[in-house]
Short mmCIF file of C-alpha atoms in Angstrom, two decimals:
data_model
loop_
_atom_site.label_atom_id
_atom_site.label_comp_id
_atom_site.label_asym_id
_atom_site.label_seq_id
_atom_site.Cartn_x
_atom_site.Cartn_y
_atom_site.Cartn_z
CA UNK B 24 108.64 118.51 97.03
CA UNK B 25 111.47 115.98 98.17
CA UNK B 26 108.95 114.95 100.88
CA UNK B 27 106.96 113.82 98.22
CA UNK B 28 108.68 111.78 96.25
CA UNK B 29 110.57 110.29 99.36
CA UNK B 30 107.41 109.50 100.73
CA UNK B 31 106.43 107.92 97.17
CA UNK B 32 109.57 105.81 97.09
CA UNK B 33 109.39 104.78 100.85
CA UNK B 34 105.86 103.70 100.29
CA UNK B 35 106.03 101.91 96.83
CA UNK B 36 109.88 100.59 98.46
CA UNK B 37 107.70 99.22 100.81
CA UNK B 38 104.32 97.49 99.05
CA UNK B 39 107.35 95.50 96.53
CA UNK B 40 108.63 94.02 99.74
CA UNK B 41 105.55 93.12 101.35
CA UNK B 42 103.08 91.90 99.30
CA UNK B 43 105.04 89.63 96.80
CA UNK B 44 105.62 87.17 99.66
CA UNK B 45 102.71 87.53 101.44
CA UNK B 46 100.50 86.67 98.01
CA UNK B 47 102.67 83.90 97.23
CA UNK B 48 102.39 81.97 100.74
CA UNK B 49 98.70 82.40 100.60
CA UNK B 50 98.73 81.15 97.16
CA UNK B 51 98.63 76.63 96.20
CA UNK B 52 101.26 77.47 93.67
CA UNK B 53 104.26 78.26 95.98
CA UNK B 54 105.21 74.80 97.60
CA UNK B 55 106.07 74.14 93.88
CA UNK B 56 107.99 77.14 92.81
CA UNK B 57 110.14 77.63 95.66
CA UNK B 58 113.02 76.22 93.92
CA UNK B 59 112.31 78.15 91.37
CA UNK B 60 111.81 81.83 93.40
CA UNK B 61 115.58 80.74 95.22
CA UNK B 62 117.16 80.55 91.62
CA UNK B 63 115.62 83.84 90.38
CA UNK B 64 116.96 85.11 93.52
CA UNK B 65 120.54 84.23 92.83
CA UNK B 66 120.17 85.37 89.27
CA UNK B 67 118.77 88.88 90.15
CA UNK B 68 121.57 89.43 92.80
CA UNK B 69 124.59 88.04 90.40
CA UNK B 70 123.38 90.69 87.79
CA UNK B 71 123.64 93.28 91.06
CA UNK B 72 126.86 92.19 91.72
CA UNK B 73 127.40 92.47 87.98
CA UNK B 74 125.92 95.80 87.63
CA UNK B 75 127.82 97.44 90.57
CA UNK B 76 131.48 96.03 89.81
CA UNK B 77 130.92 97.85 86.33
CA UNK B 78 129.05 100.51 86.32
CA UNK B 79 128.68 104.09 88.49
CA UNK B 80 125.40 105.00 87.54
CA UNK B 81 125.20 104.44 83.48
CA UNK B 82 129.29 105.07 83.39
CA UNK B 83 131.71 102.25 83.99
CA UNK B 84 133.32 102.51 87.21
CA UNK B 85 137.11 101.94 86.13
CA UNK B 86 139.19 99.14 86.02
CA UNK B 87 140.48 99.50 89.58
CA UNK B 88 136.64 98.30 91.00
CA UNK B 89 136.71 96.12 88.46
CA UNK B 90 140.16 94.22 89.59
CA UNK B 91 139.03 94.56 93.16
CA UNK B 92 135.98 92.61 93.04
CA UNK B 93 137.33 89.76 91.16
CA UNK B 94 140.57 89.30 93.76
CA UNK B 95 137.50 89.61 96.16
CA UNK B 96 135.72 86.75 94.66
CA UNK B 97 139.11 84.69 94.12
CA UNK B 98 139.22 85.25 97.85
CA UNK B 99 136.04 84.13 98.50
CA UNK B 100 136.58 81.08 96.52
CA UNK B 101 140.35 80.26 98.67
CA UNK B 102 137.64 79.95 101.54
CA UNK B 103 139.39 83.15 103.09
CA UNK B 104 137.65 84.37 106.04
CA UNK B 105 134.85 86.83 105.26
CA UNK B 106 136.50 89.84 106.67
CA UNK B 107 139.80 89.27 104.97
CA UNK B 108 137.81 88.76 101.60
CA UNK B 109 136.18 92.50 101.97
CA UNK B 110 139.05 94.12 103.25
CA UNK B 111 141.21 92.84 100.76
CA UNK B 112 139.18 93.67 97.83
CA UNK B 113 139.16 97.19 99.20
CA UNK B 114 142.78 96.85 99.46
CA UNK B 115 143.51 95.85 96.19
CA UNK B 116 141.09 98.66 94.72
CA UNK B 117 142.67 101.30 96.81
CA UNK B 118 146.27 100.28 95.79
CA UNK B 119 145.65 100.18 92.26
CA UNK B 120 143.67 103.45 92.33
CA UNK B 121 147.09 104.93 94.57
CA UNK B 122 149.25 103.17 91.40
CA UNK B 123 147.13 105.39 88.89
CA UNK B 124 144.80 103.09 88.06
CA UNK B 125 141.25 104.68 87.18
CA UNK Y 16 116.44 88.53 120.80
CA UNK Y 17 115.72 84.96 119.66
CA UNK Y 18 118.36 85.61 117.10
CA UNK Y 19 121.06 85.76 119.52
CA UNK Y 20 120.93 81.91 119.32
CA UNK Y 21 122.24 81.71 116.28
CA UNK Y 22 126.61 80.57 116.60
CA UNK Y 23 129.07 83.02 117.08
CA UNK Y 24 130.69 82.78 113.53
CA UNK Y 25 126.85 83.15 112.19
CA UNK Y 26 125.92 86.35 113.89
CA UNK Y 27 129.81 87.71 113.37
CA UNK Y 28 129.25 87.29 109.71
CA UNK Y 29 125.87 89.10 109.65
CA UNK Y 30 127.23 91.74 111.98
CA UNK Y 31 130.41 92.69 109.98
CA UNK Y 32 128.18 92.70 105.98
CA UNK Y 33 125.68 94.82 108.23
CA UNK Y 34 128.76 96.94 109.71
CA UNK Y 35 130.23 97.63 105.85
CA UNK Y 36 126.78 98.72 104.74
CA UNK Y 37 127.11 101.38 107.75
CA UNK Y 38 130.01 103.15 106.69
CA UNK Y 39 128.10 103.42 103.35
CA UNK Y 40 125.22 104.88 104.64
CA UNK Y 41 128.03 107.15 106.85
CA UNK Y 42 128.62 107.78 103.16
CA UNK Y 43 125.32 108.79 102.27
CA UNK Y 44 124.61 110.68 105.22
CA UNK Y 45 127.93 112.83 104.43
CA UNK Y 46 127.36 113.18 100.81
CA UNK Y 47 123.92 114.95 101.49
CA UNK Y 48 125.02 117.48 104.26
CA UNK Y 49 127.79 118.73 102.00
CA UNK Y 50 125.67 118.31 98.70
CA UNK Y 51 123.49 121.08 101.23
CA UNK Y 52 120.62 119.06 102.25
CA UNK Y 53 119.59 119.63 105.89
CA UNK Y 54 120.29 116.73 108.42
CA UNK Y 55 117.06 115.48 108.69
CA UNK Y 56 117.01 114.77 105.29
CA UNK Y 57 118.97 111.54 104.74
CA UNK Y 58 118.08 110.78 107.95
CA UNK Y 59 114.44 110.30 107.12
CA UNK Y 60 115.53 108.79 103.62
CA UNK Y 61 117.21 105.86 105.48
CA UNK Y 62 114.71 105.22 107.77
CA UNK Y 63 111.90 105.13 105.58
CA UNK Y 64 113.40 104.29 102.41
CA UNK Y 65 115.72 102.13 103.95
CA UNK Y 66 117.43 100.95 100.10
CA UNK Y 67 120.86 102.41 99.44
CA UNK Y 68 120.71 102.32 95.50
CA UNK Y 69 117.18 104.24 95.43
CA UNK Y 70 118.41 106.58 98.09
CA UNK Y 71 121.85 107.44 96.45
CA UNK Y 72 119.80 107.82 92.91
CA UNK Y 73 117.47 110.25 94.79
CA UNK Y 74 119.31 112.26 96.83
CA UNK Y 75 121.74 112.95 93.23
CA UNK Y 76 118.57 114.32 91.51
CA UNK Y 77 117.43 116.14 94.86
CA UNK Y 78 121.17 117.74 94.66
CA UNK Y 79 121.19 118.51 91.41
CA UNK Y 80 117.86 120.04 91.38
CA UNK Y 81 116.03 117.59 89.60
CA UNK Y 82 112.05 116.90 89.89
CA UNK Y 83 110.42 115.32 92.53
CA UNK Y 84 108.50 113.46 90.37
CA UNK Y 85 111.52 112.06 87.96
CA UNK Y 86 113.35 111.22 91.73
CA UNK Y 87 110.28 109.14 92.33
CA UNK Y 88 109.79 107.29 89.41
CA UNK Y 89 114.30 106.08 89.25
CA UNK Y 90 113.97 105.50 92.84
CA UNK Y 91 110.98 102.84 92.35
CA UNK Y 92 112.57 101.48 89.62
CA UNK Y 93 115.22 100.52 91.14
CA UNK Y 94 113.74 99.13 93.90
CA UNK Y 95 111.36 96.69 91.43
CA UNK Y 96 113.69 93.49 92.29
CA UNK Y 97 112.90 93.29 95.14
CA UNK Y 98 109.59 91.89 94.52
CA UNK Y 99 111.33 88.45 93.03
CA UNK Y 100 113.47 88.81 95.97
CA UNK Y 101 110.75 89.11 98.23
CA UNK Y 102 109.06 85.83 96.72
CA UNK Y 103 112.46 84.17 97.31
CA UNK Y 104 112.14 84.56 101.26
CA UNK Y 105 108.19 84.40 101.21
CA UNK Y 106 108.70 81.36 104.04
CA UNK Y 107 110.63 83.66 106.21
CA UNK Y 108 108.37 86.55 106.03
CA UNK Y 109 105.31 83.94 106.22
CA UNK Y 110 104.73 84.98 110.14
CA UNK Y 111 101.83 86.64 111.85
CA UNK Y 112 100.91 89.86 112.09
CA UNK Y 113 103.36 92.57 113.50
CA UNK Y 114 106.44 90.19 112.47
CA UNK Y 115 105.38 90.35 108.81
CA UNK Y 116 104.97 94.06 108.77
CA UNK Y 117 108.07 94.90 110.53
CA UNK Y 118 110.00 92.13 108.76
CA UNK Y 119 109.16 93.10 105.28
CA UNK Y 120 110.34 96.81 105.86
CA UNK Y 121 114.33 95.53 106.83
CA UNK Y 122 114.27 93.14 103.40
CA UNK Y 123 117.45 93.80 101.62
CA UNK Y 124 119.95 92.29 99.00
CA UNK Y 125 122.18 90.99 101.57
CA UNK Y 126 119.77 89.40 103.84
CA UNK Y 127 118.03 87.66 101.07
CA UNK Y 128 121.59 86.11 99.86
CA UNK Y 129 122.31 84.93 103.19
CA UNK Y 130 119.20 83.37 104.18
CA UNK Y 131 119.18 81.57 100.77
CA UNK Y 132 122.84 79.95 101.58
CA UNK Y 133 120.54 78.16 104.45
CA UNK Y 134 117.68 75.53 104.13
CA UNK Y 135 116.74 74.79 107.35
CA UNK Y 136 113.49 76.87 107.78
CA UNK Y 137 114.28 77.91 111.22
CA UNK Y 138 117.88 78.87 111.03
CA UNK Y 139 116.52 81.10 107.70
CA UNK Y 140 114.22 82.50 110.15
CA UNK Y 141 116.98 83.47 112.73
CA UNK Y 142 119.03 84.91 110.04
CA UNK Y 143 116.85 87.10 108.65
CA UNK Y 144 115.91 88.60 111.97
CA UNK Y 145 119.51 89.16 112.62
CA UNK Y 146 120.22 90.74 109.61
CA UNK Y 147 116.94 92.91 109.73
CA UNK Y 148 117.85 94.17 113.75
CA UNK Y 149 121.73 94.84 112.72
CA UNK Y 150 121.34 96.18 109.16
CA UNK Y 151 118.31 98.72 110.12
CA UNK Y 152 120.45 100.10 113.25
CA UNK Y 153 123.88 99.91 111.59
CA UNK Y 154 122.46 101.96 108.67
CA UNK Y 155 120.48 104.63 110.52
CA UNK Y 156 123.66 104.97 112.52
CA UNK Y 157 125.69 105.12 110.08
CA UNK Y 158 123.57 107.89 108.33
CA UNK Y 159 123.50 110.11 111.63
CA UNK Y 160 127.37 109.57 112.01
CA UNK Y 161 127.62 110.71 108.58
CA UNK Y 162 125.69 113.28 108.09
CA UNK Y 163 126.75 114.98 111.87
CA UNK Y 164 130.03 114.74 111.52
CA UNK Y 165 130.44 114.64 107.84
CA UNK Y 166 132.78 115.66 105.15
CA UNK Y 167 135.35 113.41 105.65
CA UNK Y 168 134.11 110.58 104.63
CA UNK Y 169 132.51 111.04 101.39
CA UNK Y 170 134.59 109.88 99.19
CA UNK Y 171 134.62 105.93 99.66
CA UNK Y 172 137.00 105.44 96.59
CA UNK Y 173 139.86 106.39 97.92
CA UNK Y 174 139.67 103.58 100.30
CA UNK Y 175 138.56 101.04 97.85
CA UNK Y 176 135.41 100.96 100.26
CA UNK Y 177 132.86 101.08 96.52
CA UNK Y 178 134.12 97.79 95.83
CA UNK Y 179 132.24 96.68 98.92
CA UNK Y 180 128.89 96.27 98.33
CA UNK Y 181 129.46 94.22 94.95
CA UNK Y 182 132.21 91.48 96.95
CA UNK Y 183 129.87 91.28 99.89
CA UNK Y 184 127.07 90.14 97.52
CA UNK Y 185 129.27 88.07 95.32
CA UNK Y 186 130.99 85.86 98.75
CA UNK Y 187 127.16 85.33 99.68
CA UNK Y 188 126.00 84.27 96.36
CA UNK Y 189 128.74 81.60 95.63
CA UNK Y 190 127.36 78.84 97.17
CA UNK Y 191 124.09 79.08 95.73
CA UNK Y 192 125.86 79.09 92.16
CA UNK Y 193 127.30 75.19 92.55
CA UNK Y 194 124.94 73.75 90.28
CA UNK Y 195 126.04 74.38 86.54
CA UNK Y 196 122.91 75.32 85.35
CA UNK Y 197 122.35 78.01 87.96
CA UNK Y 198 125.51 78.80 87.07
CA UNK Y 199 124.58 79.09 83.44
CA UNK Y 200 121.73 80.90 84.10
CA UNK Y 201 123.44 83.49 86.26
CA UNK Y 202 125.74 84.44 83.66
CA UNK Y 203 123.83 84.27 81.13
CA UNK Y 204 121.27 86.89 83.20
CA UNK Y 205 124.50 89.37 84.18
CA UNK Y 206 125.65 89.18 81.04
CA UNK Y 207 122.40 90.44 79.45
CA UNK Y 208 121.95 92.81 82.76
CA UNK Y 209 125.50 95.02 81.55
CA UNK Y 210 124.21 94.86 77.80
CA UNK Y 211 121.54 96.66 78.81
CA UNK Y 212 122.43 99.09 80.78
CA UNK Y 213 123.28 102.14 77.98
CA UNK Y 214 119.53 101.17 76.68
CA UNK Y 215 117.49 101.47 79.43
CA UNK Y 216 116.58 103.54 82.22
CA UNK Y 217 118.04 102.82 85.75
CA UNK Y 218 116.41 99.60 87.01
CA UNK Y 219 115.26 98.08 84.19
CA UNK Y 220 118.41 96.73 83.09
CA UNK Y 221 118.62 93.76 86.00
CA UNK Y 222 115.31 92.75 84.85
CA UNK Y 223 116.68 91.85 81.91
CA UNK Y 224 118.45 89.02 84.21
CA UNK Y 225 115.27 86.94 84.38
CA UNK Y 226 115.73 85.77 81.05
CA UNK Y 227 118.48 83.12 83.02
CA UNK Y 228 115.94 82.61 85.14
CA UNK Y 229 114.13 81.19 81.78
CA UNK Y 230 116.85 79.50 80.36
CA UNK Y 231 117.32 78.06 84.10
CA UNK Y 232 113.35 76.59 83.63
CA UNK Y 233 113.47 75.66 80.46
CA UNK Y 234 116.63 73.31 80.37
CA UNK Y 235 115.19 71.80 83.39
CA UNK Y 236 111.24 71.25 81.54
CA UNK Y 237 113.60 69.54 79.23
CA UNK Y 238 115.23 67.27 81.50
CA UNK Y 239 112.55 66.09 83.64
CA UNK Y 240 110.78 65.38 79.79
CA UNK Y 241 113.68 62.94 78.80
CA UNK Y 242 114.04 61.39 81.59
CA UNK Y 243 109.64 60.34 81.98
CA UNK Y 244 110.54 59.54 78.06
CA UNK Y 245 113.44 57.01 79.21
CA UNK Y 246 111.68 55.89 82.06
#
């Protein structure tokens, strides 16, 4: 049964990734909506980033993520180097989860 | 290996938001074994499926005994932005052949926010291919280690390691969001995205983020109007 549906979700995974791009390349329309496609693109992963510094599933993920991401993004913003930005957002997550922070 | 021309800071990048997705899959791979799944389970979820959300959603219902068919539906769902994402890169992924095929299986959030910080076509190119040769071995890898050697690791939070994935998106996003009505449109599309989320099923909700992407066209229809009217 879980062969199944893995096989369902690698397949259908797969089609979404393929043919969206490869129909809009072929198509006259996509000179003029690439601008367009890039923005959608940094809307859709925005709401990700949204989605995944709040919620756990359909549950908020506590206030500790929460914190973490933003000093992550302040980070980010300072122009800190990449590594420093992760690490310190998992820092700052961890700490405040240690300090009883949910 | 054409990649490997890309500079050092470039490839370092790619390598260490590749690296971070590992120890999540490590994650995954643990989380299975001990939730009793055989090893070859997550193993052939991550190479096939190769999507951490749909595989994590998945594997829970698998766990908990769920249906097959219920695991198949969430797990698609999920998975439905990438198609917008997809259309975002479709000059990357515009090559011949075996490249397209192979490069449209390693397509993932991270890549697709990277190669969108670039505009020159052939440094996108490079990029991608980077991402799609470190992310697919990182994350297999990471799955084995994970599921071999196991428990330990399961429980990211303690490390703060969950907050990952969301920062790692959020650093490579930034740049894009300099213009204030990309800006505008982003929030506005998030904003809607969390609203959502306790009224729809899982993967719907970030759909809901396209209204932005409306906003985003419409105040620009406007613009480009005033100005032929002024002109």
């Amino acid at each position: 049964m879980s062969y199944t549906a893995i096989l369902v979700i690698a397949v259908g995974t797969y089609l979404m990734r393929l043919l969206p791009a490869w129909i809009f390349a072929k198509s006259e329309v996509s000179n003029r909506y690439d601008d367009l496609m890039r923005v959608t693109a940094s809307v859709i992963l925005v709401a990700l980033v949204a989605l995944l510094t709040f919620f756990e599933g359909d549950k908020f993920a506590g206030w500790a993520r929460v914190v973490g991401v933003a000093a992550g993004g302040g980070f980010a913003l300072a122009k800190v180097p990449f590594i420093l930005v992760v690490v310190g957002s998992a820092a700052v997550t961890a700490l405040l989860r240690l300090a009883g922070v949910a | 290996m054409d990649f490997l021309k890309l500079d050092r800071k470039t490839l370092s990048s790619i390598f260490l938001v590749c690296a971070a997705d590992g120890v999540v899959g490590a994650s995954f791979g643990a989380i299975a074994v001990a939730g009793g799944a055989p090893l070859w389970l997550p193993m052939l979820m991550s190479a096939l499926i190769f999507a951490g959300g749909a595989q994590f959603v998945a594997l829970g219902i698998f766990l908990s005994g769920g249906g097959g068919v219920i695991a198949a539906i969430t797990g698609l769902l999920l998975n439905v932005r990438l198609i917008p994402l997809s259309l975002s890169i479709s000059d990357v992924l515009n090559v011949n052949g075996i490249g397209r095929l192979v490069g449209s299986h390693v397509l993932t959030d991270e890549a697709v926010a990277f190669v969108n910080t670039e505009t020159d076509p052939r440094r996108r190119r490079l990029i991608y291919t980077a991402f799609g040769v470190f992310m697919y071995v990182l994350w297999n890898l990471g799955t084995f280690l994970g599921a071999y050697f196991g428990a330990e690791i399961k429980d990211l939070g303690a490390f703060g390691l969950d907050a990952g994935a969301p920062v790692v998106l959020l650093a490579l996003v930034m740049s894009s969001l300099k213009a204030p009505k990309i800006r505008n449109a982003a929030v506005i599309g998030a904003v809607l995205t969390l609203v959502a989320v306790p009224l729809l099923p899982a993967g719907l909700p970030i759909l809901c983020s396209l209204v932005g992407v409306g906003y985003y066209f419409l105040s620009k229809q406007r613009r480009k109007a005033v100005v032929e009217v002024a002109s």
